[in-house]
mmCIF file of C-alpha atoms in Angstrom:
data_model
loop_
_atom_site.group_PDB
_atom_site.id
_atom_site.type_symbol
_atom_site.label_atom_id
_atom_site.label_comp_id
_atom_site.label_asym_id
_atom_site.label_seq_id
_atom_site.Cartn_x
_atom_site.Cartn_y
_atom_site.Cartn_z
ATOM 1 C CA UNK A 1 -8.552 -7.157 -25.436
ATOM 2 C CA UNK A 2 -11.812 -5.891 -24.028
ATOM 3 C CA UNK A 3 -12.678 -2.337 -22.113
ATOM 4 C CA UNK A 4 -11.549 -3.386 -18.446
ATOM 5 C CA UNK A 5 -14.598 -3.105 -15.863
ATOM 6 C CA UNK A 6 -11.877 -1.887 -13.226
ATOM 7 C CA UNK A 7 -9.339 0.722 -13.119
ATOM 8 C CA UNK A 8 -7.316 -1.255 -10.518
ATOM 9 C CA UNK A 9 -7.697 -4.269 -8.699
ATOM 10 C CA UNK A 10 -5.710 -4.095 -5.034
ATOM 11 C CA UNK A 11 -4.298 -7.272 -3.480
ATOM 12 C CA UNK A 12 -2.938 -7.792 0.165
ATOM 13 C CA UNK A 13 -3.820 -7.356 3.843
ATOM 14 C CA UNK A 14 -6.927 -6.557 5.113
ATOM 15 C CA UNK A 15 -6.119 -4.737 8.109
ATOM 16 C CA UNK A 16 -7.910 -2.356 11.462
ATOM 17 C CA UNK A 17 -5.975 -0.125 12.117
ATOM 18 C CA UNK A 18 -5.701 1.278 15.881
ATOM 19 C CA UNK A 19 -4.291 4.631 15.782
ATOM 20 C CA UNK A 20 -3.127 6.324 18.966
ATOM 21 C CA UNK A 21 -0.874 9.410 19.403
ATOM 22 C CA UNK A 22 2.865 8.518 21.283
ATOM 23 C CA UNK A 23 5.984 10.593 22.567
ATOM 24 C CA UNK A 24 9.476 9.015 21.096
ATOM 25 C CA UNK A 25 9.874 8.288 24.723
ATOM 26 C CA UNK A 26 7.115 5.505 24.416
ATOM 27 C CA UNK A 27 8.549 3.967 21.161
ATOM 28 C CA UNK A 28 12.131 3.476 22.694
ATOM 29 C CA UNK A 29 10.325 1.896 25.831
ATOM 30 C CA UNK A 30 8.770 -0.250 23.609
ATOM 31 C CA UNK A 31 12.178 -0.831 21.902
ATOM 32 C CA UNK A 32 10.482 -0.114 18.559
ATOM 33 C CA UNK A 33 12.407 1.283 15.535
ATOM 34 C CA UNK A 34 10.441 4.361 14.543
ATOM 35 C CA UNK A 35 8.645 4.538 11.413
ATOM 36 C CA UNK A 36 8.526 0.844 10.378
ATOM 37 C CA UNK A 37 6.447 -1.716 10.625
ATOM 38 C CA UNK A 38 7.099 -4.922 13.131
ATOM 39 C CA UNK A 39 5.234 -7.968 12.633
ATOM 40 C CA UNK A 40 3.679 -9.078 16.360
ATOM 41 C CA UNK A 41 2.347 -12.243 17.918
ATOM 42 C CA UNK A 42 -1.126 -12.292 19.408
ATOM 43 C CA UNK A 43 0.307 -11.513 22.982
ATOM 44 C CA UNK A 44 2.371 -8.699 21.878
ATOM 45 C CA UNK A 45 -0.746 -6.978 20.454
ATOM 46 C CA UNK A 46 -2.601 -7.066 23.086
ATOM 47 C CA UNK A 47 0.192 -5.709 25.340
ATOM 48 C CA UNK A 48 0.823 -3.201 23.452
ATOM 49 C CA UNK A 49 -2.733 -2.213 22.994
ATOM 50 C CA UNK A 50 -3.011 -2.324 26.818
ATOM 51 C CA UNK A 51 -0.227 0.275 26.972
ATOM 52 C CA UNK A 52 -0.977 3.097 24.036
ATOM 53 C CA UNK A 53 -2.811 5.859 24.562
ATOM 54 C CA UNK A 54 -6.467 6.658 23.863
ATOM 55 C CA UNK A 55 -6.926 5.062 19.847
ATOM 56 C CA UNK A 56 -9.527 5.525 16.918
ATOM 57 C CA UNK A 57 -10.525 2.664 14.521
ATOM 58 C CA UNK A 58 -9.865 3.015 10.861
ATOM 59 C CA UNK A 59 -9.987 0.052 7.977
ATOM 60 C CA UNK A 60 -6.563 0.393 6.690
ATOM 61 C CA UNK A 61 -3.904 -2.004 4.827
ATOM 62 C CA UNK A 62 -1.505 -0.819 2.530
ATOM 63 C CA UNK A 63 -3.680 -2.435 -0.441
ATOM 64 C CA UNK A 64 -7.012 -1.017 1.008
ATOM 65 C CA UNK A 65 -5.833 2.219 1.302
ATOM 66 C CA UNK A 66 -4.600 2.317 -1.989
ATOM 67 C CA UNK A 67 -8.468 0.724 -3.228
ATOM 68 C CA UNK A 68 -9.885 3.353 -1.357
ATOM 69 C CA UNK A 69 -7.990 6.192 -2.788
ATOM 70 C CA UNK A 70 -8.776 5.228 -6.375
ATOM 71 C CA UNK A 71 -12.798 4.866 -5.473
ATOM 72 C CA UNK A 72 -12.127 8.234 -3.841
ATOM 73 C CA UNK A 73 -10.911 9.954 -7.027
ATOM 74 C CA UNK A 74 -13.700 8.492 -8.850
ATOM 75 C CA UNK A 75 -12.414 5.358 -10.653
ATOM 76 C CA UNK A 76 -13.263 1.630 -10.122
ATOM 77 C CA UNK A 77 -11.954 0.080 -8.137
ATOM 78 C CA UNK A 78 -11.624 -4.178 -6.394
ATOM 79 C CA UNK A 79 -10.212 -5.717 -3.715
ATOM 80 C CA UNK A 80 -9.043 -9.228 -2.531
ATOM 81 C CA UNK A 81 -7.644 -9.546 1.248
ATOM 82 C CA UNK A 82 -9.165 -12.069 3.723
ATOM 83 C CA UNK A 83 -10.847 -11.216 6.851
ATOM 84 C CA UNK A 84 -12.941 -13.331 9.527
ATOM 85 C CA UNK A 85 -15.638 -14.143 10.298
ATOM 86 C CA UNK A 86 -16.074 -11.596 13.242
ATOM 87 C CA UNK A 87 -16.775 -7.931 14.346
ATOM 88 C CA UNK A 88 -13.989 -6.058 12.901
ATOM 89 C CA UNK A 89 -14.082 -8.329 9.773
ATOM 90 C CA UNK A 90 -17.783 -7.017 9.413
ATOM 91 C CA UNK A 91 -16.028 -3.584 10.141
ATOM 92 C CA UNK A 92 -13.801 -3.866 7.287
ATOM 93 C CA UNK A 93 -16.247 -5.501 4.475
ATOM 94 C CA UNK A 94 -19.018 -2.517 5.015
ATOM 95 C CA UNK A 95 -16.064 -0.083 5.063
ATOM 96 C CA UNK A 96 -14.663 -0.822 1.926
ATOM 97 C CA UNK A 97 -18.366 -1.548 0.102
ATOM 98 C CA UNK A 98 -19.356 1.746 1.622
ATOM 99 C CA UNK A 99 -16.552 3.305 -0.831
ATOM 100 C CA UNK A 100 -17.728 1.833 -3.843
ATOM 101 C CA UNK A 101 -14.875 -0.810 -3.924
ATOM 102 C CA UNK A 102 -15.839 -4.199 -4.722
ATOM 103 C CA UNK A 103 -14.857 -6.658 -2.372
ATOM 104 C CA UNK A 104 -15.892 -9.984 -1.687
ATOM 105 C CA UNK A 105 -13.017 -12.156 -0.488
ATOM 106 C CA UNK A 106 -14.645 -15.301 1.115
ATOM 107 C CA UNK A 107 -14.064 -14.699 4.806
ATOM 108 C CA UNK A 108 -12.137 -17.029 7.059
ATOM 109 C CA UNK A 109 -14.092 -19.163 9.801
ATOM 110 C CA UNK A 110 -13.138 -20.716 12.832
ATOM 111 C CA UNK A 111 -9.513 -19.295 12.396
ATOM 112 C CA UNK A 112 -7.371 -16.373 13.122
ATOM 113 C CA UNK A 113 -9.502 -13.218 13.879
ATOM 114 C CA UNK A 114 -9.230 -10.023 11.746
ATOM 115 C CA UNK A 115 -5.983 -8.929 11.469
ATOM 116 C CA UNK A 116 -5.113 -5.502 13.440
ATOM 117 C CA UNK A 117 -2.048 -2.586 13.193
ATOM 118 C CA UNK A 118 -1.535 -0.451 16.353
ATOM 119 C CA UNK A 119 -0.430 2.654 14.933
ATOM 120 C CA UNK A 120 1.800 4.901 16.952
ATOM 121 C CA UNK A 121 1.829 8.386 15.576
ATOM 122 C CA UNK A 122 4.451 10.933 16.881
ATOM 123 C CA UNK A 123 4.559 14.309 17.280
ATOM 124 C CA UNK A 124 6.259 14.777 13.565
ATOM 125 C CA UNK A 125 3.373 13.156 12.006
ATOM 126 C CA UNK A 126 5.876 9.592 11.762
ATOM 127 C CA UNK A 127 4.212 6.548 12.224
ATOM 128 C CA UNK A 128 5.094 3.426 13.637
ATOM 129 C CA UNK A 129 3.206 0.265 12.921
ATOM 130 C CA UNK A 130 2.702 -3.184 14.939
ATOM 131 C CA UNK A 131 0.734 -5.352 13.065
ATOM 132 C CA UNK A 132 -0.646 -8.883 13.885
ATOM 133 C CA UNK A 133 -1.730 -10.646 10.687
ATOM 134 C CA UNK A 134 -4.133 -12.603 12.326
ATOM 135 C CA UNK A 135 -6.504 -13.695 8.951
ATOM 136 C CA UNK A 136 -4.412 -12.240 6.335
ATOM 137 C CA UNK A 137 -1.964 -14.686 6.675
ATOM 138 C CA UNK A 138 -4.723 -17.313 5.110
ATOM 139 C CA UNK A 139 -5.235 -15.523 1.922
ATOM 140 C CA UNK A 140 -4.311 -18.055 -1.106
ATOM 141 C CA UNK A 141 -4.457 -18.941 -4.734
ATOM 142 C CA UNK A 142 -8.137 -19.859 -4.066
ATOM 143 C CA UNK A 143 -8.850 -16.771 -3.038
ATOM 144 C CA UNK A 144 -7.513 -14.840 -6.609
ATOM 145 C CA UNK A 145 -10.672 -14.347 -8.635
ATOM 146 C CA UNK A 146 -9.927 -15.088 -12.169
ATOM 147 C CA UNK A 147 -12.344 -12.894 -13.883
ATOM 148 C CA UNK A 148 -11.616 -9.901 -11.154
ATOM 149 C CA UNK A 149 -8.282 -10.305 -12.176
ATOM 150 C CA UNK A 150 -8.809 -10.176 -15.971
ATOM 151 C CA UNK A 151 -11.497 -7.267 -15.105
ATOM 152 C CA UNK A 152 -8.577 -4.706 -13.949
ATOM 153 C CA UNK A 153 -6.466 -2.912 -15.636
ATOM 154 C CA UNK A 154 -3.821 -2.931 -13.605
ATOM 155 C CA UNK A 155 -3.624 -5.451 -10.251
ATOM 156 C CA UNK A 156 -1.490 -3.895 -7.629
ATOM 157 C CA UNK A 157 -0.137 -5.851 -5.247
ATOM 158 C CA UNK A 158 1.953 -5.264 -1.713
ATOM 159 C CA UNK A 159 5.021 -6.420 -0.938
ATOM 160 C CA UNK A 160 3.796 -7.395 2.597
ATOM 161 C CA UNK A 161 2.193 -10.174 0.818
ATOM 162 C CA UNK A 162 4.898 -11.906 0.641
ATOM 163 C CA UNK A 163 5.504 -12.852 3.948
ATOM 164 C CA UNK A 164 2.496 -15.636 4.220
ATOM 165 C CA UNK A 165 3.427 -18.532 2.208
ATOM 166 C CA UNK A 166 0.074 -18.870 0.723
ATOM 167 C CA UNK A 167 -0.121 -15.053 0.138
ATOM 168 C CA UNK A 168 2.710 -15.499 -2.116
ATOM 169 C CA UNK A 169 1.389 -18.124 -4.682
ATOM 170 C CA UNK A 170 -1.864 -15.912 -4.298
ATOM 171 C CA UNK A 171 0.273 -13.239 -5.403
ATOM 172 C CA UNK A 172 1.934 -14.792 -8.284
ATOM 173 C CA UNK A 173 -1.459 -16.758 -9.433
ATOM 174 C CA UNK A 174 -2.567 -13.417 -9.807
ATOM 175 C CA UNK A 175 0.402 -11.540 -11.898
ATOM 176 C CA UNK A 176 0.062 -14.611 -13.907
ATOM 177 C CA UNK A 177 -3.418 -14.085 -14.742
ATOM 178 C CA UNK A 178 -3.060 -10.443 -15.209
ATOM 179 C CA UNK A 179 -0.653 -10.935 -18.166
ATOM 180 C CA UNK A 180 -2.328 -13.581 -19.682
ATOM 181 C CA UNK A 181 -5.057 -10.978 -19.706
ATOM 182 C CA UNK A 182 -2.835 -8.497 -21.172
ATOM 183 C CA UNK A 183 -3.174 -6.157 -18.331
ATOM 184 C CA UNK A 184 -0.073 -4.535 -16.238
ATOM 185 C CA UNK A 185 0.907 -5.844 -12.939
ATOM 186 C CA UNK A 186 2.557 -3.157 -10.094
ATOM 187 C CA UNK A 187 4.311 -3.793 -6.637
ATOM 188 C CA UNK A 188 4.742 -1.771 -3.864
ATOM 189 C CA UNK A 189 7.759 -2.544 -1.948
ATOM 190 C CA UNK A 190 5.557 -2.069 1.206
ATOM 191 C CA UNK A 191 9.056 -1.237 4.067
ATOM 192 C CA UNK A 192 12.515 -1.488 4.635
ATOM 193 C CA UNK A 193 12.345 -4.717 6.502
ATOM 194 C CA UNK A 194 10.295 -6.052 4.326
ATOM 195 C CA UNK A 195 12.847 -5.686 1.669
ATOM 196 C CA UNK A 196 15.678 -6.661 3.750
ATOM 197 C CA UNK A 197 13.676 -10.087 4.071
ATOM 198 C CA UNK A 198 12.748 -10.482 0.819
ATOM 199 C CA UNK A 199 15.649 -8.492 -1.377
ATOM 200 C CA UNK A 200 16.724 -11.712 -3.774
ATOM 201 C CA UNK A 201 12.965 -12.660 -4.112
ATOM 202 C CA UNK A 202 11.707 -8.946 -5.365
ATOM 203 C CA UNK A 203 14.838 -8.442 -7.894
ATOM 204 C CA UNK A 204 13.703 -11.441 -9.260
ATOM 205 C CA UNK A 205 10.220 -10.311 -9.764
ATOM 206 C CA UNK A 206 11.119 -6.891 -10.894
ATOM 207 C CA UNK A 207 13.761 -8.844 -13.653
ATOM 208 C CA UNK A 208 11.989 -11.188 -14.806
ATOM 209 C CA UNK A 209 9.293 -9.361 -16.562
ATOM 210 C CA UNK A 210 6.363 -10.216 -13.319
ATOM 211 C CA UNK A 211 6.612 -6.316 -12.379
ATOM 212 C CA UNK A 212 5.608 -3.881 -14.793
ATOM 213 C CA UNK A 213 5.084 -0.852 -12.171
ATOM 214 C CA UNK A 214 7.134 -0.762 -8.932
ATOM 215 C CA UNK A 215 6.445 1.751 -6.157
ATOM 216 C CA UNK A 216 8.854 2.525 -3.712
ATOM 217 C CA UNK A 217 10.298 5.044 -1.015
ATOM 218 C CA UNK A 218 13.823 6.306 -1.102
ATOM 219 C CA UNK A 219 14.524 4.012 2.259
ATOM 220 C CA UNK A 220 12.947 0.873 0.339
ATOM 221 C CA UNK A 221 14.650 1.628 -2.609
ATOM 222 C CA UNK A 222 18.196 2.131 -0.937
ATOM 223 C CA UNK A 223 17.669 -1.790 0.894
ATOM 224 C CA UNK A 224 16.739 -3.227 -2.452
ATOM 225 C CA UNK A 225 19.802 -2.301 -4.265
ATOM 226 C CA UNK A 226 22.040 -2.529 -0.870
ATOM 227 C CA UNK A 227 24.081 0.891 -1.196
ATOM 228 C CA UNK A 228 23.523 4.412 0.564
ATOM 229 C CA UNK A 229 23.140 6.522 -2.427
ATOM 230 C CA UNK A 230 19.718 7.139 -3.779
ATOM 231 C CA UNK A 231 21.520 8.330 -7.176
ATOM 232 C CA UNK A 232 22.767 4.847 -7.283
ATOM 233 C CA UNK A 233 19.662 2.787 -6.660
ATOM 234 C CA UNK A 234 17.960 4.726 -8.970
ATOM 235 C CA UNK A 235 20.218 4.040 -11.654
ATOM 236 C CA UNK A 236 20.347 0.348 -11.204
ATOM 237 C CA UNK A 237 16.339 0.304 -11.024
ATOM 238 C CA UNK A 238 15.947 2.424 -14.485
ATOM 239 C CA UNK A 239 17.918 -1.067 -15.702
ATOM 240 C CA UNK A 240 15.789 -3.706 -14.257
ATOM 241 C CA UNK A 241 12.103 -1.695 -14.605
ATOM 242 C CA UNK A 242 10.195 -0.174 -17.085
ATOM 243 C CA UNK A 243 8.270 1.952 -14.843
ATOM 244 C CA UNK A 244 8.634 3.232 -11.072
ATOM 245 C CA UNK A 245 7.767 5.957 -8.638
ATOM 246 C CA UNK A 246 9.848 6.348 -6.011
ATOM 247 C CA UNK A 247 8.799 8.483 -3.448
ATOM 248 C CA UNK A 248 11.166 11.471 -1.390
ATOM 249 C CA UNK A 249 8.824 12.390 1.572
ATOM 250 C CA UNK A 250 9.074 16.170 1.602
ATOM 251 C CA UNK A 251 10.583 16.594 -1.781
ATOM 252 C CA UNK A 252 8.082 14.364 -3.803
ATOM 253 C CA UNK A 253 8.381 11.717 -6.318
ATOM 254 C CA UNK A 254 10.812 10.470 -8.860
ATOM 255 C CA UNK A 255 9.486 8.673 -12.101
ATOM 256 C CA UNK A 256 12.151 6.360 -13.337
ATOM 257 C CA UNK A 257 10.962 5.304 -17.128
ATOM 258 C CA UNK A 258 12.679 4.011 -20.106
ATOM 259 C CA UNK A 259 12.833 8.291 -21.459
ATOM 260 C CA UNK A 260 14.595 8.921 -18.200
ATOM 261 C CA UNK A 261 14.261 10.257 -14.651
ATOM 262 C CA UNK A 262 11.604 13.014 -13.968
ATOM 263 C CA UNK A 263 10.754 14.632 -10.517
ATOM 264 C CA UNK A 264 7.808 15.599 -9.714
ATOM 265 C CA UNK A 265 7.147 18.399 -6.611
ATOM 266 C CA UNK A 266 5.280 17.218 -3.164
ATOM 267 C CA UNK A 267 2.217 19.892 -2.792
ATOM 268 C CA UNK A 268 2.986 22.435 0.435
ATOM 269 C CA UNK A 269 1.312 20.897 3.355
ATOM 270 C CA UNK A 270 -0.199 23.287 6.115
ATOM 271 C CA UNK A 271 1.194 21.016 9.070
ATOM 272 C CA UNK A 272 1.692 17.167 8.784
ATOM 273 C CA UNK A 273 -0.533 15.853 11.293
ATOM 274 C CA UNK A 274 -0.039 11.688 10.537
ATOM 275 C CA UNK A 275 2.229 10.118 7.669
ATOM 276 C CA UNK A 276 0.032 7.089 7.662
ATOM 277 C CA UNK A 277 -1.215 5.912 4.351
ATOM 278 C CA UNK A 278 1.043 8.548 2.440
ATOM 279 C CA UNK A 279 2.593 6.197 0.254
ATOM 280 C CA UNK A 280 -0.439 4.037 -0.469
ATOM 281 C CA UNK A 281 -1.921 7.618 -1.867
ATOM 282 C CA UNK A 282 -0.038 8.054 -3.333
ATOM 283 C CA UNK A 283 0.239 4.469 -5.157
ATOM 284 C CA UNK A 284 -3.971 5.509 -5.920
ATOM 285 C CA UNK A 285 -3.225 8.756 -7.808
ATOM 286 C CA UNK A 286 -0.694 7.363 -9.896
ATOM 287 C CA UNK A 287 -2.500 3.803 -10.981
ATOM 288 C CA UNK A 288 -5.363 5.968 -11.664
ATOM 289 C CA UNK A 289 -3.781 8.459 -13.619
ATOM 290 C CA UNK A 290 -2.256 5.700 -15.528
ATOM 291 C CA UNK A 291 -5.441 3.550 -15.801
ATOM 292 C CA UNK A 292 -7.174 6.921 -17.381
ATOM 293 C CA UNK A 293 -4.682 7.323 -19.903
ATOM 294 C CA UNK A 294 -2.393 10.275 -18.285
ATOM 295 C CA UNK A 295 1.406 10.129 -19.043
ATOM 296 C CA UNK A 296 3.754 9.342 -16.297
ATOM 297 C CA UNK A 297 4.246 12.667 -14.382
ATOM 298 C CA UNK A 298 0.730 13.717 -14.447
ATOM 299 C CA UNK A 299 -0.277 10.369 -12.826
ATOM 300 C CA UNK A 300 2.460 11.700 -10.317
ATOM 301 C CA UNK A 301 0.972 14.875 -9.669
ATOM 302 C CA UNK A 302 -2.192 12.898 -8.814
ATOM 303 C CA UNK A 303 -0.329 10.800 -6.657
ATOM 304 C CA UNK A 304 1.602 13.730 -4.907
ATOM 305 C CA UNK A 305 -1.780 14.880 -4.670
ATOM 306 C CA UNK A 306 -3.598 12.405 -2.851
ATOM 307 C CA UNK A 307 -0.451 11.803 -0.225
ATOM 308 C CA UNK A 308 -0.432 15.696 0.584
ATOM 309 C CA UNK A 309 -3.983 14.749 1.405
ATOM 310 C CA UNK A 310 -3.905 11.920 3.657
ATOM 311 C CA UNK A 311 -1.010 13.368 5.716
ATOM 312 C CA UNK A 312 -2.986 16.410 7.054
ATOM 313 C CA UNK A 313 -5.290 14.203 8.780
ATOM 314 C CA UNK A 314 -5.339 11.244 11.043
ATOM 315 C CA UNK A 315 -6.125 8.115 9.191
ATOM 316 C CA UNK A 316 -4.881 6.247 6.142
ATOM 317 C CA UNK A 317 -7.641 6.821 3.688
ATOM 318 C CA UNK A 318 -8.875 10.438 1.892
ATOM 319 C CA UNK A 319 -11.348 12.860 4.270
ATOM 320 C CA UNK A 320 -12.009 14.539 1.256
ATOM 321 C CA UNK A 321 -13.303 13.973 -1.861
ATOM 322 C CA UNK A 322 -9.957 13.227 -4.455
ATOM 323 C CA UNK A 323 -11.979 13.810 -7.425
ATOM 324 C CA UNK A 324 -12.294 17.515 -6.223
ATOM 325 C CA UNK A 325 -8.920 17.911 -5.373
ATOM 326 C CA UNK A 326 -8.140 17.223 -8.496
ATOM 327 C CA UNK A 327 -10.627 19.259 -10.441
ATOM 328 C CA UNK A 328 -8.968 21.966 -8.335
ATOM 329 C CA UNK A 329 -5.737 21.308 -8.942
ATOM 330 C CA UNK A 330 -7.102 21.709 -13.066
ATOM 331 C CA UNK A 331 -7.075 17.979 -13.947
ATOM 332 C CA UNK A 332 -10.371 16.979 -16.038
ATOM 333 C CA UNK A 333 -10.914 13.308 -14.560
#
């Protein structure tokens, strides 16, 4: 098996985010449940838009993020998520070349327009996301660069992908080259809903030997395995997986692995200004740490790293350089 030219290739939706501040009082006039993400119509997005407060434009998507936090730390980095043919599709492709993460996607023309996320942050740094798909939902097997794929050392994929029919045999095209390649293939779980929809479908991924690395919050985690107790879920995923992270907001991170159950400390955070993009972070520190050859909870304390990071500012991706938090946290990357 040869060298691989990228640390981690990142799969799933290209997204704007819209980020605007909100009292709870807005979100329950919206009748939105609070820190999850609703899929919206067209209409609804431009409602809502009309309605939030004063917003900033970021290039964001779970996947993205996640791309940009590896360039960030240094490593190499790809991406495949399908914009259009328009202004905030040009917005997105110079944002994520600007990086230093490959991406060229063939964009979509004469379709949907560039998928967007309003963002509603709270006052406790929660965020509540209302995404239109808009172009995403046209990503497909065509799209899944073979040699890209084979290229990357691990492909990471998002479990929002699986919504879009075609995203999903993009998705498994993909984990399906990866191993033929002998590389390792991760999921992120993505959001509670997203589980709830999809609960049967991901078990079956995660049994059947397509997952090698899943990534998951304690609220993600609890819907996949349908019980209350994170104790629980985490004993019936150390069954299923070889490898997982399961993040604990304040507390930290959990590596599950075949030698057991480590935790791994969050890093003390001044004041949490936006929890947006925490989890993809987090998702970058730990496939790099892996893809660089560090054991399990070391790539963890990069991860826990990168996610103390992101939630001190507004936006999803690092304001700082990640390679230099690192070197002053004493890792030699």
């Amino acid at each position: 098996m040869t060298d691989p030219k990228y640390d981690v290739l990142c799969i799933g939706n290209a997204i704007v985010d819209i980020l605007a501040r909100a009292e709870d009082d807005f979100i329950v006039a919206e009748d939105l449940q609070k820190g999850t993400m609703h899929l919206i119509d067209a209409e609804r997005a431009e409602s809502l838009y009309a309605a939030m407060g004063p917003a900033i434009e970021a290039s964001g998507g779970s996947a993205g993020n996640t791309a940009a936090g590896i360039a960030s730390f240094g490593g190499s980095a790809a991406f495949i998520g399908k914009v259009a043919d328009d202004q905030l599709g040009d917005v997105y492709a110079h944002d994520m070349r600007a990086i230093g993460v490959d991406f060229d996607t063939a964009r979509l023309v004469g379709g949907a327009p560039t998928a967007r996320s309003m963002i509603l942050i709270t006052p406790d740094g929660e965020r509540t996301m209302n995404t239109f798909l808009g172009a995403c939902q046209a990503l497909g097997p065509a799209d899944i660069d073979e040699t890209v794929v084979s290229d990357a050392a691990i492909t990471y994929l998002e479990g929002y992908l699986w919504d879009p029919p075609e995203a999903k045999e993009a998705f498994r095209r993909a984990a399906s080259i990866a191993h033929g390649a002998g590389r390792k293939v991760s999921l992120t779980l993505s959001d509670p809903f997203c589980v709830d929809r999809f609960r049967a479908e991901f078990l079956g991924l995660i049994r059947d030997g397509t997952i090698d690395i899943l990534f998951a919050n304690d609220s993600e985690l609890r819907s996949l395995y349908e019980t209350s107790s994170l104790d629980a879920a985490i004993a019936a995923l150390a069954g299923d997986c070889p490898l997982a992270a399961v993040t604990v907001g304040a507390e930290g991170a959990l590596v599950v692995g075949r030698d057991g159950v480590k935790k791994v400390p969050a890093v003390p955070v001044d004041t949490v200004v936006d929890l947006t993009g925490a989890g993809d972070l987090f998702a970058a520190g730990f496939l790099f740490g892996l893809a660089r050859g560090l054991d399990n909870v070391h790539a963890a304390r990069l991860g826990v790293l990168a996610a103390g990071e992101v939630i001190g500012h507004v936006g999803p991706r690092p304001a700082t350089s990640l390679s230099d938090v690192a070197r002053q946290a004493g890792f030699e990357i």
